Amino acid sequence: TLANPDLSGLTLTPGVYTVRAGTTNLSSLLGALTLDGLGNANAVWVFQMEDTLITSPCAVVNFINTGTDAGLFWNVRSSATIDVGSDFQGNILALASISLNDGASIACGSALAGTGAVTAIQNSIGIGCNGGLDVPTGGGIPTILPYVSVVPEPSTYAMLLAGIGLLVMRKRPKSS
């Protein structure tokens, strides 16, 4: 259990951390939260948020000294708010809702809400860490490689079903 709910300026090694409720969990004034994998490509961090997860504008989470299979999970007992311009990392698993304010990004992770909505305003969310991190030799801050997933629009499926329906229902010419 961490005594201070503001994680800014800390460097944390892999593990499970319980974070008490606070007005902000990542303030941009105190610096970035740095997660140091200590050279372990499979490093995992789990943050048990006792109440909410709230970042200040332009908050930053960095990974160092880890690899492509690193994992970061934010288990939020209530709601999460990632504020304007924040550069966030990890999978947010909120019981209630998640708000991603204008320009906030989750470079490597996802946003999943249990009972409420995920509200996104001009945001980018990475698909996941597995295979998406390019870790420089000797450690350093990873960069995110582009990952594109093509998902057909719902109208494409509707048109396909309508076409199949027309084929099934068409009248066959009577033979003489």
PDB file of C-alpha atoms in Angstrom:
ATOM      1  CA  THR A   1       0.000   0.000   0.000  1.00  0.00           C
ATOM      2  CA  LEU A   2       1.423   3.342  -1.060  1.00  0.00           C
ATOM      3  CA  ALA A   3       1.143   6.112   1.541  1.00  0.00           C
ATOM      4  CA  ASN A   4       0.724   8.941  -0.982  1.00  0.00           C
ATOM      5  CA  PRO A   5      -2.050   8.573  -3.602  1.00  0.00           C
ATOM      6  CA  ASP A   6      -0.106  10.779  -6.060  1.00  0.00           C
ATOM      7  CA  LEU A   7       2.207   8.491  -8.029  1.00  0.00           C
ATOM      8  CA  SER A   8       3.952  11.323  -9.885  1.00  0.00           C
ATOM      9  CA  GLY A   9       7.716  11.428  -9.651  1.00  0.00           C
ATOM     10  CA  LEU A  10       7.952   7.818  -8.455  1.00  0.00           C
ATOM     11  CA  THR A  11       9.938   4.999 -10.046  1.00  0.00           C
ATOM     12  CA  LEU A  12       8.285   1.654  -9.301  1.00  0.00           C
ATOM     13  CA  THR A  13       9.430  -1.891 -10.009  1.00  0.00           C
ATOM     14  CA  PRO A  14       7.027  -4.695 -11.050  1.00  0.00           C
ATOM     15  CA  GLY A  15       4.498  -5.676  -8.412  1.00  0.00           C
ATOM     16  CA  VAL A  16       1.028  -5.126  -7.001  1.00  0.00           C
ATOM     17  CA  TYR A  17       0.351  -1.702  -5.488  1.00  0.00           C
ATOM     18  CA  THR A  18      -2.678  -0.495  -3.538  1.00  0.00           C
ATOM     19  CA  VAL A  19      -3.331   3.211  -4.019  1.00  0.00           C
ATOM     20  CA  ARG A  20      -5.506   5.160  -1.578  1.00  0.00           C
ATOM     21  CA  ALA A  21      -8.123   7.648  -2.757  1.00  0.00           C
ATOM     22  CA  GLY A  22      -6.826  11.127  -3.568  1.00  0.00           C
ATOM     23  CA  THR A  23      -7.687  14.244  -5.544  1.00  0.00           C
ATOM     24  CA  THR A  24      -5.224  13.167  -8.254  1.00  0.00           C
ATOM     25  CA  ASN A  25      -3.164  10.058  -8.807  1.00  0.00           C
ATOM     26  CA  LEU A  26      -0.847  11.551 -11.422  1.00  0.00           C
ATOM     27  CA  SER A  27      -0.105  15.258 -11.259  1.00  0.00           C
ATOM     28  CA  SER A  28       1.977  16.672 -14.080  1.00  0.00           C
ATOM     29  CA  LEU A  29       3.684  19.119 -11.682  1.00  0.00           C
ATOM     30  CA  LEU A  30       5.658  16.435  -9.812  1.00  0.00           C
ATOM     31  CA  GLY A  31       6.911  14.558 -12.886  1.00  0.00           C
ATOM     32  CA  ALA A  32       6.134  11.320 -14.665  1.00  0.00           C
ATOM     33  CA  LEU A  33       5.408   7.950 -13.108  1.00  0.00           C
ATOM     34  CA  THR A  34       8.244   5.681 -14.265  1.00  0.00           C
ATOM     35  CA  LEU A  35       7.783   1.920 -14.295  1.00  0.00           C
ATOM     36  CA  ASP A  36      11.158   0.146 -14.320  1.00  0.00           C
ATOM     37  CA  GLY A  37      11.004  -3.489 -15.466  1.00  0.00           C
ATOM     38  CA  LEU A  38      14.557  -4.183 -14.211  1.00  0.00           C
ATOM     39  CA  GLY A  39      15.375  -5.943 -17.492  1.00  0.00           C
ATOM     40  CA  ASN A  40      12.412  -8.351 -17.259  1.00  0.00           C
ATOM     41  CA  ALA A  41      10.608  -8.541 -20.625  1.00  0.00           C
ATOM     42  CA  ASN A  42       7.543 -10.013 -18.836  1.00  0.00           C
ATOM     43  CA  ALA A  43       7.327  -7.431 -16.036  1.00  0.00           C
ATOM     44  CA  VAL A  44       3.816  -6.795 -14.669  1.00  0.00           C
ATOM     45  CA  TRP A  45       2.418  -3.948 -12.591  1.00  0.00           C
ATOM     46  CA  VAL A  46      -1.044  -4.030 -11.016  1.00  0.00           C
ATOM     47  CA  PHE A  47      -2.450  -0.917  -9.367  1.00  0.00           C
ATOM     48  CA  GLN A  48      -5.439  -1.520  -7.072  1.00  0.00           C
ATOM     49  CA  MET A  49      -7.127   1.875  -6.914  1.00  0.00           C
ATOM     50  CA  GLU A  50      -9.250   2.025  -3.739  1.00  0.00           C
ATOM     51  CA  ASP A  51     -11.568   4.618  -5.275  1.00  0.00           C
ATOM     52  CA  THR A  52     -10.958   6.579  -8.493  1.00  0.00           C
ATOM     53  CA  LEU A  53      -8.106   6.997 -10.957  1.00  0.00           C
ATOM     54  CA  ILE A  54      -7.607  10.665 -11.823  1.00  0.00           C
ATOM     55  CA  THR A  55      -4.787  12.327 -13.733  1.00  0.00           C
ATOM     56  CA  SER A  56      -4.011  16.013 -13.972  1.00  0.00           C
ATOM     57  CA  PRO A  57      -3.609  17.587 -17.433  1.00  0.00           C
ATOM     58  CA  CYS A  58      -0.499  16.385 -19.304  1.00  0.00           C
ATOM     59  CA  ALA A  59       0.320  13.568 -16.846  1.00  0.00           C
ATOM     60  CA  VAL A  60       2.810  10.958 -18.096  1.00  0.00           C
ATOM     61  CA  VAL A  61       3.426   7.235 -17.448  1.00  0.00           C
ATOM     62  CA  ASN A  62       6.732   5.809 -18.789  1.00  0.00           C
ATOM     63  CA  PHE A  63       8.049   2.248 -19.171  1.00  0.00           C
ATOM     64  CA  ILE A  64      11.803   1.573 -18.974  1.00  0.00           C
ATOM     65  CA  ASN A  65      13.972  -1.566 -19.027  1.00  0.00           C
ATOM     66  CA  THR A  66      11.214  -3.959 -20.088  1.00  0.00           C
ATOM     67  CA  GLY A  67      10.088  -5.805 -23.197  1.00  0.00           C
ATOM     68  CA  THR A  68       7.205  -6.592 -25.463  1.00  0.00           C
ATOM     69  CA  ASP A  69       5.291  -8.756 -23.001  1.00  0.00           C
ATOM     70  CA  ALA A  70       5.192  -6.253 -20.141  1.00  0.00           C
ATOM     71  CA  GLY A  71       1.772  -5.728 -18.561  1.00  0.00           C
ATOM     72  CA  LEU A  72       0.205  -2.798 -16.737  1.00  0.00           C
ATOM     73  CA  PHE A  73      -3.260  -2.960 -15.155  1.00  0.00           C
ATOM     74  CA  TRP A  74      -5.219  -0.277 -13.321  1.00  0.00           C
ATOM     75  CA  ASN A  75      -8.006  -1.959 -11.321  1.00  0.00           C
ATOM     76  CA  VAL A  76     -10.293   0.965 -10.408  1.00  0.00           C
ATOM     77  CA  ARG A  77     -13.009   0.488  -7.779  1.00  0.00           C
ATOM     78  CA  SER A  78     -15.016   3.438  -9.132  1.00  0.00           C
ATOM     79  CA  SER A  79     -14.455   5.691 -12.188  1.00  0.00           C
ATOM     80  CA  ALA A  80     -11.360   6.833 -14.070  1.00  0.00           C
ATOM     81  CA  THR A  81     -10.601  10.216 -15.639  1.00  0.00           C
ATOM     82  CA  ILE A  82      -7.556  10.651 -17.851  1.00  0.00           C
ATOM     83  CA  ASP A  83      -7.258  14.414 -18.251  1.00  0.00           C
ATOM     84  CA  VAL A  84      -6.397  16.654 -21.205  1.00  0.00           C
ATOM     85  CA  GLY A  85      -3.145  15.850 -22.985  1.00  0.00           C
ATOM     86  CA  SER A  86      -2.131  12.993 -20.669  1.00  0.00           C
ATOM     87  CA  ASP A  87       0.209  10.350 -22.081  1.00  0.00           C
ATOM     88  CA  PHE A  88      -1.051   7.272 -20.249  1.00  0.00           C
ATOM     89  CA  GLN A  89      -0.102   3.587 -20.409  1.00  0.00           C
ATOM     90  CA  GLY A  90      -1.865   0.379 -19.380  1.00  0.00           C
ATOM     91  CA  ASN A  91      -5.210  -1.341 -19.238  1.00  0.00           C
ATOM     92  CA  ILE A  92      -7.820   0.570 -17.228  1.00  0.00           C
ATOM     93  CA  LEU A  93     -10.408  -1.777 -15.704  1.00  0.00           C
ATOM     94  CA  ALA A  94     -12.961   0.522 -14.034  1.00  0.00           C
ATOM     95  CA  LEU A  95     -16.045  -0.690 -12.177  1.00  0.00           C
ATOM     96  CA  ALA A  96     -18.077   2.342 -13.269  1.00  0.00           C
ATOM     97  CA  SER A  97     -17.108   4.710 -16.123  1.00  0.00           C
ATOM     98  CA  ILE A  98     -13.983   6.021 -17.866  1.00  0.00           C
ATOM     99  CA  SER A  99     -13.532   9.521 -19.304  1.00  0.00           C
ATOM    100  CA  LEU A 100     -10.679  10.274 -21.667  1.00  0.00           C
ATOM    101  CA  ASN A 101     -10.581  14.054 -21.968  1.00  0.00           C
ATOM    102  CA  ASP A 102      -9.520  15.941 -25.094  1.00  0.00           C
ATOM    103  CA  GLY A 103      -6.177  14.776 -26.465  1.00  0.00           C
ATOM    104  CA  ALA A 104      -5.460  12.181 -23.777  1.00  0.00           C
ATOM    105  CA  SER A 105      -3.872   8.993 -25.091  1.00  0.00           C
ATOM    106  CA  ILE A 106      -3.331   5.445 -23.906  1.00  0.00           C
ATOM    107  CA  ALA A 107      -0.299   4.498 -25.972  1.00  0.00           C
ATOM    108  CA  CYS A 108      -0.260   0.880 -24.882  1.00  0.00           C
ATOM    109  CA  GLY A 109      -3.404  -0.558 -23.307  1.00  0.00           C
ATOM    110  CA  SER A 110      -7.170  -0.329 -23.233  1.00  0.00           C
ATOM    111  CA  ALA A 111     -10.110   1.281 -21.422  1.00  0.00           C
ATOM    112  CA  LEU A 112     -12.805  -1.090 -20.130  1.00  0.00           C
ATOM    113  CA  ALA A 113     -15.741   0.053 -17.974  1.00  0.00           C
ATOM    114  CA  GLY A 114     -17.941  -2.394 -16.063  1.00  0.00           C
ATOM    115  CA  THR A 115     -21.263  -0.595 -15.534  1.00  0.00           C
ATOM    116  CA  GLY A 116     -20.830   2.782 -17.247  1.00  0.00           C
ATOM    117  CA  ALA A 117     -19.610   4.300 -20.477  1.00  0.00           C
ATOM    118  CA  VAL A 118     -16.150   4.892 -21.871  1.00  0.00           C
ATOM    119  CA  THR A 119     -16.219   8.478 -23.119  1.00  0.00           C
ATOM    120  CA  ALA A 120     -13.490   9.468 -25.558  1.00  0.00           C
ATOM    121  CA  ILE A 121     -12.857  12.942 -27.000  1.00  0.00           C
ATOM    122  CA  GLN A 122     -10.162  13.203 -29.701  1.00  0.00           C
ATOM    123  CA  ASN A 123      -8.138  10.338 -28.188  1.00  0.00           C
ATOM    124  CA  SER A 124      -5.910   7.524 -29.347  1.00  0.00           C
ATOM    125  CA  ILE A 125      -5.803   4.133 -27.655  1.00  0.00           C
ATOM    126  CA  GLY A 126      -3.209   1.472 -28.465  1.00  0.00           C
ATOM    127  CA  ILE A 127      -4.324  -2.111 -29.029  1.00  0.00           C
ATOM    128  CA  GLY A 128      -2.106  -3.619 -26.348  1.00  0.00           C
ATOM    129  CA  CYS A 129       1.478  -4.028 -25.277  1.00  0.00           C
ATOM    130  CA  ASN A 130       2.132  -7.491 -26.620  1.00  0.00           C
ATOM    131  CA  GLY A 131       4.322  -6.916 -29.657  1.00  0.00           C
ATOM    132  CA  GLY A 132       3.697  -3.177 -29.649  1.00  0.00           C
ATOM    133  CA  LEU A 133       6.704  -1.948 -27.679  1.00  0.00           C
ATOM    134  CA  ASP A 134      10.009  -1.274 -29.346  1.00  0.00           C
ATOM    135  CA  VAL A 135      12.472  -1.259 -26.464  1.00  0.00           C
ATOM    136  CA  PRO A 136      15.841   0.315 -27.246  1.00  0.00           C
ATOM    137  CA  THR A 137      18.922  -1.866 -26.627  1.00  0.00           C
ATOM    138  CA  GLY A 138      20.115  -1.320 -23.071  1.00  0.00           C
ATOM    139  CA  GLY A 139      16.733  -0.066 -21.846  1.00  0.00           C
ATOM    140  CA  GLY A 140      15.186   3.335 -22.244  1.00  0.00           C
ATOM    141  CA  ILE A 141      11.698   4.516 -22.996  1.00  0.00           C
ATOM    142  CA  PRO A 142       9.904   2.266 -25.483  1.00  0.00           C
ATOM    143  CA  THR A 143       8.211   3.645 -28.541  1.00  0.00           C
ATOM    144  CA  ILE A 144       4.887   2.340 -29.761  1.00  0.00           C
ATOM    145  CA  LEU A 145       4.849   0.650 -33.141  1.00  0.00           C
ATOM    146  CA  PRO A 146       1.751   1.254 -35.267  1.00  0.00           C
ATOM    147  CA  TYR A 147      -0.834  -1.524 -35.205  1.00  0.00           C
ATOM    148  CA  VAL A 148      -3.799  -1.389 -37.537  1.00  0.00           C
ATOM    149  CA  SER A 149      -6.844  -3.570 -37.169  1.00  0.00           C
ATOM    150  CA  VAL A 150      -9.456  -3.427 -39.913  1.00  0.00           C
ATOM    151  CA  VAL A 151     -13.014  -3.832 -38.690  1.00  0.00           C
ATOM    152  CA  PRO A 152     -15.868  -3.669 -41.228  1.00  0.00           C
ATOM    153  CA  GLU A 153     -18.562  -1.090 -40.675  1.00  0.00           C
ATOM    154  CA  PRO A 154     -21.923  -2.412 -39.399  1.00  0.00           C
ATOM    155  CA  SER A 155     -23.556  -1.307 -42.664  1.00  0.00           C
ATOM    156  CA  THR A 156     -21.299  -3.755 -44.552  1.00  0.00           C
ATOM    157  CA  TYR A 157     -22.802  -6.660 -42.621  1.00  0.00           C
ATOM    158  CA  ALA A 158     -26.312  -5.309 -43.169  1.00  0.00           C
ATOM    159  CA  MET A 159     -25.763  -5.122 -46.928  1.00  0.00           C
ATOM    160  CA  LEU A 160     -24.341  -8.656 -46.980  1.00  0.00           C
ATOM    161  CA  LEU A 161     -27.368 -10.038 -45.122  1.00  0.00           C
ATOM    162  CA  ALA A 162     -29.758  -8.131 -47.383  1.00  0.00           C
ATOM    163  CA  GLY A 163     -28.054  -9.591 -50.467  1.00  0.00           C
ATOM    164  CA  ILE A 164     -28.269 -13.135 -49.098  1.00  0.00           C
ATOM    165  CA  GLY A 165     -31.936 -12.546 -48.279  1.00  0.00           C
ATOM    166  CA  LEU A 166     -32.641 -11.412 -51.839  1.00  0.00           C
ATOM    167  CA  LEU A 167     -30.942 -14.490 -53.269  1.00  0.00           C
ATOM    168  CA  VAL A 168     -32.978 -16.810 -51.061  1.00  0.00           C
ATOM    169  CA  MET A 169     -36.276 -15.084 -51.709  1.00  0.00           C
ATOM    170  CA  ARG A 170     -35.960 -14.488 -55.457  1.00  0.00           C
ATOM    171  CA  LYS A 171     -38.580 -16.150 -57.568  1.00  0.00           C
ATOM    172  CA  ARG A 172     -37.392 -18.941 -59.753  1.00  0.00           C
ATOM    173  CA  PRO A 173     -38.640 -18.905 -63.302  1.00  0.00           C
ATOM    174  CA  LYS A 174     -41.351 -21.487 -64.058  1.00  0.00           C
ATOM    175  CA  SER A 175     -40.281 -24.160 -66.428  1.00  0.00           C
ATOM    176  CA  SER A 176     -42.561 -24.883 -69.399  1.00  0.00           C
TER     177      SER A 176
END
